[in-house]
PDB file of C-alpha atoms in Angstrom:
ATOM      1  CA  UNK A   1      -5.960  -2.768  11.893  1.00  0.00           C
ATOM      2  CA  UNK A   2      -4.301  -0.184  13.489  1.00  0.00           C
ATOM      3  CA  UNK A   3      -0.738  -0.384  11.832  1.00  0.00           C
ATOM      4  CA  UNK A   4       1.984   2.391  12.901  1.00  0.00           C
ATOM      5  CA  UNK A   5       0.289   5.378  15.645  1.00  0.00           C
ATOM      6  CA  UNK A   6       2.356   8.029  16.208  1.00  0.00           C
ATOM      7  CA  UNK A   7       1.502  10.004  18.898  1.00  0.00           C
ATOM      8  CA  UNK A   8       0.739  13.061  19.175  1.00  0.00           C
ATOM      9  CA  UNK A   9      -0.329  14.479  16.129  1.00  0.00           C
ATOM     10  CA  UNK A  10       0.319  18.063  16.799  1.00  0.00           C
ATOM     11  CA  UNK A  11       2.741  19.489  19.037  1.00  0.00           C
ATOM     12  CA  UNK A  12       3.848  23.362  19.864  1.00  0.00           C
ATOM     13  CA  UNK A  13       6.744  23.741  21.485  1.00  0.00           C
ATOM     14  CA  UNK A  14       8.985  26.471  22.810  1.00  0.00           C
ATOM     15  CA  UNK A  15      12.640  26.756  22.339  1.00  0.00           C
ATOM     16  CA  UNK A  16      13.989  24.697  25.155  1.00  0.00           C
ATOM     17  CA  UNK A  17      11.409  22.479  26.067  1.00  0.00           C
ATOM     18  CA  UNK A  18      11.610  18.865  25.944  1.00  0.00           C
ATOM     19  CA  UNK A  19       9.123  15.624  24.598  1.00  0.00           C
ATOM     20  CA  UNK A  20       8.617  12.302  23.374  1.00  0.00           C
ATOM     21  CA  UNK A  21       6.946  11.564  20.427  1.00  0.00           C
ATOM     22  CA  UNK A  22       5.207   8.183  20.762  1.00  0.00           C
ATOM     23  CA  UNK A  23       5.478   5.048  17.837  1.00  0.00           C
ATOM     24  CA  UNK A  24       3.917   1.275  18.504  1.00  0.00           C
ATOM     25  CA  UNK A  25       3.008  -1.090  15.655  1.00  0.00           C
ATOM     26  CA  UNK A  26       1.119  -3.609  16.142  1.00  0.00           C
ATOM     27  CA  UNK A  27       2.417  -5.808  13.183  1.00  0.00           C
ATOM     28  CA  UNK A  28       5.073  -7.731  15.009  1.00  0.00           C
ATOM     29  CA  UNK A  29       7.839  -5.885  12.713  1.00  0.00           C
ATOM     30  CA  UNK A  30      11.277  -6.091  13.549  1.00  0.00           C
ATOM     31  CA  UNK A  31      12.649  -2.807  12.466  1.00  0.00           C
ATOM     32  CA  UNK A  32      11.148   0.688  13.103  1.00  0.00           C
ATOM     33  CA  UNK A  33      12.575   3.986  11.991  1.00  0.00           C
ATOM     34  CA  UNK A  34      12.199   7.394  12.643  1.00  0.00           C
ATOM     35  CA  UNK A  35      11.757  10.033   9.865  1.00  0.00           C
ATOM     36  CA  UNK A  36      11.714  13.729   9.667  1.00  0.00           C
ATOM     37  CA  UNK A  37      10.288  15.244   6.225  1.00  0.00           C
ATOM     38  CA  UNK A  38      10.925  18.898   5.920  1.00  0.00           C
ATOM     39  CA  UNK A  39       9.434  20.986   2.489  1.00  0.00           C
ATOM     40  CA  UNK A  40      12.214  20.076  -0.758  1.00  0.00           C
ATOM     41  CA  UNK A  41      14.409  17.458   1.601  1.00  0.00           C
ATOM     42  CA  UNK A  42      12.659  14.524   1.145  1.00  0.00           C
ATOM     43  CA  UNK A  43      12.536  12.019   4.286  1.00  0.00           C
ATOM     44  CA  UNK A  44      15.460  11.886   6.071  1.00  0.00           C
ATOM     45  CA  UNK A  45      16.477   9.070   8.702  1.00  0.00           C
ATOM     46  CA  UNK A  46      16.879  10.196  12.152  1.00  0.00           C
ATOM     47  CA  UNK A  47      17.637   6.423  13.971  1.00  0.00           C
ATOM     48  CA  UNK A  48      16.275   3.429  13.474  1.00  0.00           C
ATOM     49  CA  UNK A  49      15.916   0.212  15.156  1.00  0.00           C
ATOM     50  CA  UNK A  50      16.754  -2.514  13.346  1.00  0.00           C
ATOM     51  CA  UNK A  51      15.341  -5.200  15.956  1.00  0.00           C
ATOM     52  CA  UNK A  52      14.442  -4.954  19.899  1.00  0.00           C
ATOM     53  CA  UNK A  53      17.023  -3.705  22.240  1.00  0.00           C
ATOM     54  CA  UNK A  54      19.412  -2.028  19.122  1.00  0.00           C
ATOM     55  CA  UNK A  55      19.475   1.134  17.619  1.00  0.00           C
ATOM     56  CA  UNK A  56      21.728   3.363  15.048  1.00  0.00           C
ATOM     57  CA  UNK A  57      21.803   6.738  14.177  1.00  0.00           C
ATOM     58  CA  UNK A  58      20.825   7.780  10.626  1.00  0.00           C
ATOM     59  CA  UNK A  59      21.608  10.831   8.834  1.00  0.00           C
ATOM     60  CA  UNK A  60      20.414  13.332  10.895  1.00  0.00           C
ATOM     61  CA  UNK A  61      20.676  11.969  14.501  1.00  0.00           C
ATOM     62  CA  UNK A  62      21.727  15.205  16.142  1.00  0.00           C
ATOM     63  CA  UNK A  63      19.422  16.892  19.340  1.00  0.00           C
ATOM     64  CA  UNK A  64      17.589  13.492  19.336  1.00  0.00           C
ATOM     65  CA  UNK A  65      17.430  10.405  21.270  1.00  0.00           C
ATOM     66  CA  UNK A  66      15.567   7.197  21.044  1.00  0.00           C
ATOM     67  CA  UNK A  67      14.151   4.415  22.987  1.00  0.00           C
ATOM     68  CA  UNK A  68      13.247   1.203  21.421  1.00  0.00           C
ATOM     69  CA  UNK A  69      11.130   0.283  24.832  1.00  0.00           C
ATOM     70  CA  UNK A  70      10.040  -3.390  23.179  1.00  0.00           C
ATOM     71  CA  UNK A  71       9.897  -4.747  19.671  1.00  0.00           C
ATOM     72  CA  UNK A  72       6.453  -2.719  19.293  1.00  0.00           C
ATOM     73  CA  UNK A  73       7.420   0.503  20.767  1.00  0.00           C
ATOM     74  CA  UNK A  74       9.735   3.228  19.667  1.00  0.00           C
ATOM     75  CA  UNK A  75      10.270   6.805  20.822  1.00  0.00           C
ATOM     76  CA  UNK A  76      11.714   9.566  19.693  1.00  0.00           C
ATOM     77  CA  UNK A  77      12.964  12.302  22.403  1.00  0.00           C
ATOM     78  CA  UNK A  78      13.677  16.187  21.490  1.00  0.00           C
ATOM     79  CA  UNK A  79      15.444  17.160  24.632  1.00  0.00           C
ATOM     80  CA  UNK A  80      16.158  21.027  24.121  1.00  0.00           C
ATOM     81  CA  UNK A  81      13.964  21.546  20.958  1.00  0.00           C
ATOM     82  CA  UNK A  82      15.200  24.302  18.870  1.00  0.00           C
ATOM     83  CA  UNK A  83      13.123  26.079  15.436  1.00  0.00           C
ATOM     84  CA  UNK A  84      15.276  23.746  13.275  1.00  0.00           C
ATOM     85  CA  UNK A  85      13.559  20.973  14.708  1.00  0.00           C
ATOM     86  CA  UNK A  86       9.917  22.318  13.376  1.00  0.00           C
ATOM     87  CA  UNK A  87       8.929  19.431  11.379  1.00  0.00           C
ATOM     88  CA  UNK A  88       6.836  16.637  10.615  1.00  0.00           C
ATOM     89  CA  UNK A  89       7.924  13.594  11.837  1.00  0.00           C
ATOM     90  CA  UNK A  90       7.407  10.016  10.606  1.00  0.00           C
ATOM     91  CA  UNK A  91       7.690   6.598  12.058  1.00  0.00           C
ATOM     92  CA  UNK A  92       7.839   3.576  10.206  1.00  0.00           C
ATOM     93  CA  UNK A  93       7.952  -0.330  10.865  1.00  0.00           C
ATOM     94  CA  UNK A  94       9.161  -2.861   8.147  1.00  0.00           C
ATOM     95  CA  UNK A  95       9.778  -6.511   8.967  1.00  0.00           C
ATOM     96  CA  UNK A  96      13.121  -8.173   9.187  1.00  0.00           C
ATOM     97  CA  UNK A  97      14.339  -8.697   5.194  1.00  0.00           C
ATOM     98  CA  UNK A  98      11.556  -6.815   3.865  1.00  0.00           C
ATOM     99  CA  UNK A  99      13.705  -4.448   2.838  1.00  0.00           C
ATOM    100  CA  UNK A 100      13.905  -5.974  -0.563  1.00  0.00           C
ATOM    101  CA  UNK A 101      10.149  -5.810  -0.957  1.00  0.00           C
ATOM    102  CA  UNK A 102      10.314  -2.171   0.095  1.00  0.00           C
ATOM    103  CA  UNK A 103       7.044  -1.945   2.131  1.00  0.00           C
ATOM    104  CA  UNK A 104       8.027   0.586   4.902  1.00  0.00           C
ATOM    105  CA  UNK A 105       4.591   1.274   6.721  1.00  0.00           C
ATOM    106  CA  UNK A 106       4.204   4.329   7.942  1.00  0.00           C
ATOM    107  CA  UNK A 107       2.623   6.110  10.872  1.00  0.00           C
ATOM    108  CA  UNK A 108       0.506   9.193   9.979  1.00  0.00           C
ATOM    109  CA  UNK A 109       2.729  11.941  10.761  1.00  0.00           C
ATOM    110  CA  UNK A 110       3.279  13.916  14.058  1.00  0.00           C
ATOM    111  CA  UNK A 111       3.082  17.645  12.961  1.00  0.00           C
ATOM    112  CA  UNK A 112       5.853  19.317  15.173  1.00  0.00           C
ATOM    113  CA  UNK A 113       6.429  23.404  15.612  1.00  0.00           C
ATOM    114  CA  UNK A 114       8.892  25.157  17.709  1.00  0.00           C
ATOM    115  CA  UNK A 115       8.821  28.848  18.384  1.00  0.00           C
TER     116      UNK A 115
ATOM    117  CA  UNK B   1      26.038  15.180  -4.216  1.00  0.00           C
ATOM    118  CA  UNK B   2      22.207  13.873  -2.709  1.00  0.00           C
ATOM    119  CA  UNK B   3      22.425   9.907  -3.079  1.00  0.00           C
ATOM    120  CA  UNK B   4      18.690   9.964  -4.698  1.00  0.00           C
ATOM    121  CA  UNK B   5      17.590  13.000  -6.664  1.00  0.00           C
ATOM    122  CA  UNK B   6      14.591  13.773  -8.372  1.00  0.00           C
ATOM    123  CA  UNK B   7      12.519  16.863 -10.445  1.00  0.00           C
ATOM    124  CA  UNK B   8      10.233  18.631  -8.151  1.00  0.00           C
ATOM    125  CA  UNK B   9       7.878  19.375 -10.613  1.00  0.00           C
ATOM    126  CA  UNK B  10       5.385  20.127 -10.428  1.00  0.00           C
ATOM    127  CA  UNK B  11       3.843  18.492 -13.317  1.00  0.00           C
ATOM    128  CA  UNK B  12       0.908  19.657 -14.479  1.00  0.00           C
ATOM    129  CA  UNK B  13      -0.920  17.018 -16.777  1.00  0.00           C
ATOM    130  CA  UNK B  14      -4.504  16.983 -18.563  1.00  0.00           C
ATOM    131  CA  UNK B  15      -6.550  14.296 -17.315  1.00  0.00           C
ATOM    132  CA  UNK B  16      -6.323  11.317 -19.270  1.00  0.00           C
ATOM    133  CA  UNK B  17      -2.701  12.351 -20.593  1.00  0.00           C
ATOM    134  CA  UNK B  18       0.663  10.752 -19.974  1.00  0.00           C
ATOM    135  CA  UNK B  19       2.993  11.720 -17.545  1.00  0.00           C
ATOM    136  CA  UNK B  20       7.050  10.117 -16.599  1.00  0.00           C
ATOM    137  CA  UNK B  21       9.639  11.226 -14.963  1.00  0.00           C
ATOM    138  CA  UNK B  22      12.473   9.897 -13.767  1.00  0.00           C
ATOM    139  CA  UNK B  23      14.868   9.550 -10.405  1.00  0.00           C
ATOM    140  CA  UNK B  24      18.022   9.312 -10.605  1.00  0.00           C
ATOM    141  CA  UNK B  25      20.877   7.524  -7.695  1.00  0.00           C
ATOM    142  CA  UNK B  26      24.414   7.957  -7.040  1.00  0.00           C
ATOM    143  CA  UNK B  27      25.074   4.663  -6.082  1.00  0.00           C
ATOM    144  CA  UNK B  28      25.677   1.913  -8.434  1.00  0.00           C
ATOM    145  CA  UNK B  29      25.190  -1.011  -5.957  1.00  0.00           C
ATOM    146  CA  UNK B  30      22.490   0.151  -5.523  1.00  0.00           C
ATOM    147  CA  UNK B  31      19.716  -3.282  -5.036  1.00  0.00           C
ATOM    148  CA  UNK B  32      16.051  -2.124  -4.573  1.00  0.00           C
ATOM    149  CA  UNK B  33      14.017   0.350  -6.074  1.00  0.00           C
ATOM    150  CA  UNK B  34      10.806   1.463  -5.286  1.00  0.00           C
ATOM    151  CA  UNK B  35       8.037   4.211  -5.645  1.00  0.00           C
ATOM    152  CA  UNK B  36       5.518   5.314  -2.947  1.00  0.00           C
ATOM    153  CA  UNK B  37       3.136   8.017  -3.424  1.00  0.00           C
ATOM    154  CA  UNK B  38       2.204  10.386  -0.578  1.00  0.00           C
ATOM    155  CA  UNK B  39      -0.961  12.340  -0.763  1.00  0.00           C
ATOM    156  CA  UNK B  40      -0.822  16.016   0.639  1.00  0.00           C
ATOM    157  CA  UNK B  41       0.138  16.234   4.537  1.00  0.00           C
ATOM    158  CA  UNK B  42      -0.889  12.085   4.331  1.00  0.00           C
ATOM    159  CA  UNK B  43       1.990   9.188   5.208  1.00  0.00           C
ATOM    160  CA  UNK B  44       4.159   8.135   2.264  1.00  0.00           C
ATOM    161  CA  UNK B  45       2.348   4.708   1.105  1.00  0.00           C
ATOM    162  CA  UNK B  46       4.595   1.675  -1.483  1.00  0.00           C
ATOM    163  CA  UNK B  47       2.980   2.558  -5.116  1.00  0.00           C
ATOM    164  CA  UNK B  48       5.422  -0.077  -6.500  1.00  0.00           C
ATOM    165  CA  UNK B  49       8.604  -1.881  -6.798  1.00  0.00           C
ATOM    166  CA  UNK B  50      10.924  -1.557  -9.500  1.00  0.00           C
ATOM    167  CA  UNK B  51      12.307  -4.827 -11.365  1.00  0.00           C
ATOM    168  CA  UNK B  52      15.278  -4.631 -14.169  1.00  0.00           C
ATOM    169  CA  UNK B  53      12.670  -6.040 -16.540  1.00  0.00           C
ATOM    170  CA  UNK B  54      10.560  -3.319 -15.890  1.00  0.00           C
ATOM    171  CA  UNK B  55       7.284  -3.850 -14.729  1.00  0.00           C
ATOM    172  CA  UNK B  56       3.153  -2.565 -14.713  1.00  0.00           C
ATOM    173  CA  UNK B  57       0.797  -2.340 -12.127  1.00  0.00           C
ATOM    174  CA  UNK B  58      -2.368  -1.049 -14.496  1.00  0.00           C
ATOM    175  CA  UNK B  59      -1.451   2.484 -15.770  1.00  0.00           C
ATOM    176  CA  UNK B  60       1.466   2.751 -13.520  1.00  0.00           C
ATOM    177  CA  UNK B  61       4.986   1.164 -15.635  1.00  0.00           C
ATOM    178  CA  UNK B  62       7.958   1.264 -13.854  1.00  0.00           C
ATOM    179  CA  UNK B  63      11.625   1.093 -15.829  1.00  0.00           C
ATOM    180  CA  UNK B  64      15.287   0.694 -14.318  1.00  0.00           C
ATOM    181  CA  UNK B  65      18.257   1.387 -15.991  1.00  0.00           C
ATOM    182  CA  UNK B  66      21.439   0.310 -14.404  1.00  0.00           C
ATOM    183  CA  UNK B  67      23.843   1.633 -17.148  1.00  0.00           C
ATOM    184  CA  UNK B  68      22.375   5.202 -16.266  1.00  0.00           C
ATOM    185  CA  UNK B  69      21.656   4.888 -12.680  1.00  0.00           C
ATOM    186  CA  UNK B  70      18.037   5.839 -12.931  1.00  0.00           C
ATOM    187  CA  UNK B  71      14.400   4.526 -12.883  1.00  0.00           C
ATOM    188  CA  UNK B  72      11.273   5.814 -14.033  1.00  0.00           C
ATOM    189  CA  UNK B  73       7.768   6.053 -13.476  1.00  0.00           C
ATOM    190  CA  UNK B  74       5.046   6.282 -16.273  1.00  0.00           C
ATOM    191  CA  UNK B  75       1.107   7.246 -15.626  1.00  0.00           C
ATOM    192  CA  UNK B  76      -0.978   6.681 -18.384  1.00  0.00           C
ATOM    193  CA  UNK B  77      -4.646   8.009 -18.968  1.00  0.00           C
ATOM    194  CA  UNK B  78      -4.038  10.266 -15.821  1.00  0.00           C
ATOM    195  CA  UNK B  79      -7.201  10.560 -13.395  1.00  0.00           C
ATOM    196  CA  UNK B  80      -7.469  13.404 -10.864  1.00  0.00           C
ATOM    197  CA  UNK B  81      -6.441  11.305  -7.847  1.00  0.00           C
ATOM    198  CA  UNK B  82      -3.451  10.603  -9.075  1.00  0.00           C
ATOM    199  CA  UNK B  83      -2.116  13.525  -7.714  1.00  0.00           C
ATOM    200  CA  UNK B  84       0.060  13.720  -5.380  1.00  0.00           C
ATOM    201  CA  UNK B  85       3.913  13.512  -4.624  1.00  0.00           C
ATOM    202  CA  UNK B  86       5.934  10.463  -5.832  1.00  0.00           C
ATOM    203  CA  UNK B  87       9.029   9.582  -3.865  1.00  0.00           C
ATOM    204  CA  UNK B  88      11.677   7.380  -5.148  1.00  0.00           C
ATOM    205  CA  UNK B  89      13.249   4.877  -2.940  1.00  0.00           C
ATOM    206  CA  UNK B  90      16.569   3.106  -3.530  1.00  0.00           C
ATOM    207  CA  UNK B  91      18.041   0.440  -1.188  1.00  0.00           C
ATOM    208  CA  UNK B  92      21.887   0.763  -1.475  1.00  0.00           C
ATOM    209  CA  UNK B  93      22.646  -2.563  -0.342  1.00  0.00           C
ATOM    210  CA  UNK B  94      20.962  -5.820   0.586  1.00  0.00           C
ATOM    211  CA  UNK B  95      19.025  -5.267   4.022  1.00  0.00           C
ATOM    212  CA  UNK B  96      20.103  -1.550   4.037  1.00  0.00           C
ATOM    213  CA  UNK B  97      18.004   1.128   4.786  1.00  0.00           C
ATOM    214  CA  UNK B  98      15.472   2.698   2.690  1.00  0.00           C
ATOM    215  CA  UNK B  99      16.691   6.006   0.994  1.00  0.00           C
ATOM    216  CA  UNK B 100      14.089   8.391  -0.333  1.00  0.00           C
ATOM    217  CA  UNK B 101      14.156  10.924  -2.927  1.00  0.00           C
ATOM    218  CA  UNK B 102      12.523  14.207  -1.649  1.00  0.00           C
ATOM    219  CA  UNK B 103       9.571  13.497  -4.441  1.00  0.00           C
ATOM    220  CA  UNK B 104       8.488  14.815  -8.102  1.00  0.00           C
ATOM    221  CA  UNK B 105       4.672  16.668  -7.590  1.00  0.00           C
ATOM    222  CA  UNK B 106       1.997  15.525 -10.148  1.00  0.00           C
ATOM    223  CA  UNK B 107      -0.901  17.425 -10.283  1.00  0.00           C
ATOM    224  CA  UNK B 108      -3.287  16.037 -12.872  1.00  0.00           C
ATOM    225  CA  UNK B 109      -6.294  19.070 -13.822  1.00  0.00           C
ATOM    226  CA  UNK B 110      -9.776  18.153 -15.541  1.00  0.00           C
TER     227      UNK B 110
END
């Protein structure tokens, strides 16, 4: 079972440049989120799709954009990535009302630096 | 004020001791609680829910208390891969997103 794969794994970038970072689970979940988990903050919610063809910003939704591309795919676009953006960054998938159970699946991280 | 706050540790424990802490949350609507674990540099994984009548998943007990607006976690008989960072997760409202804690670090030595 493959789950959440977040693609790629590693990434350096320099100030300015531009990429995608890649999300598909294969679990037929409705929602998928985007994370970014920097050292003492925790995760914190970028956007999130809460089903196919919808998505919100979360708490820190500035110098990114998303594309929820079907229900199983979900990308998340630096366009003009700056150092504050050096992070690791976390997709998740959780079906619709699982909320309540809690079970967020998570992809394995996509390790992200900008010089 | 951060909506979900927890001790950073770390905590150092002897293996086979007893180790809780707690997370607190501002808000009082709050519906779900949960904790994951997340190993070093690994993807944060559900270690448990949290019900009001507190609950046990072998030596992992889990407590909320509403009046105080915090839960806990309890390891008992601590074994070496237990360590690792536990995040608390609150829901704030029914179907709302999942807010996390930014994690209390165990470490458990022989």
């Amino acid at each position: 079972n493959a789950g959440v794969t977040q693609t790629p794994k590693f990434q350096v970038l320099k100030t300015g440049q531009s990429m995608t970072l890649q999300c598909a689970q294969d679990m037929n979940h409705n929602s998928m989120y985007w994370y970014r988990q920097d050292p003492g903050m925790g995760l914190r919610l970028i956007y999130y799709s809460a089903s196919e063809g919808t998505t919100d910003k979360g708490e820190v939704p500035n110098g990114y954009n998303v594309s929820r591309l079907n229900k199983r795919e979900f990308s998340l676009r630096l366009e003009s990535a700056a150092p504050s953006q050096t992070s690791v960054y976390f997709c998740a998938s959780i079906t619709r009302g699982s909320t309540l159970t809690g079970e967020l699946f998570f992809g394995e991280g996509s390790r992200l630096t900008v010089l | 004020r951060k909506e979900v706050e927890q001790d950073p540790g770390p905590f150092n424990v002897p293996e086979g001791a007893t180790v809780a802490f707690n997370c607190t949350y501002s808000n009082s609507a709050s519906q779900s609680f949960f904790w994951y674990r997340q190993d070093c540099r690994k993807e944060p994984k559900l270690l448990m829910s949290v019900y009001s009548s507190g609950n046990e998943d072998g030596r992992f007990t889990a407590q909320l208390n509403r009046a105080s607006q915090y839960i806990s976690l309890l390891i008992r008989d601590s074994k070496l891969s237990d360590s690792a960072t536990y995040l608390c997760v609150v829901t704030p409202f029914v179907r709302g997103k999942l807010q996390f804690g930014a994690g209390t670090q165990v470490v458990v030595t022989p």
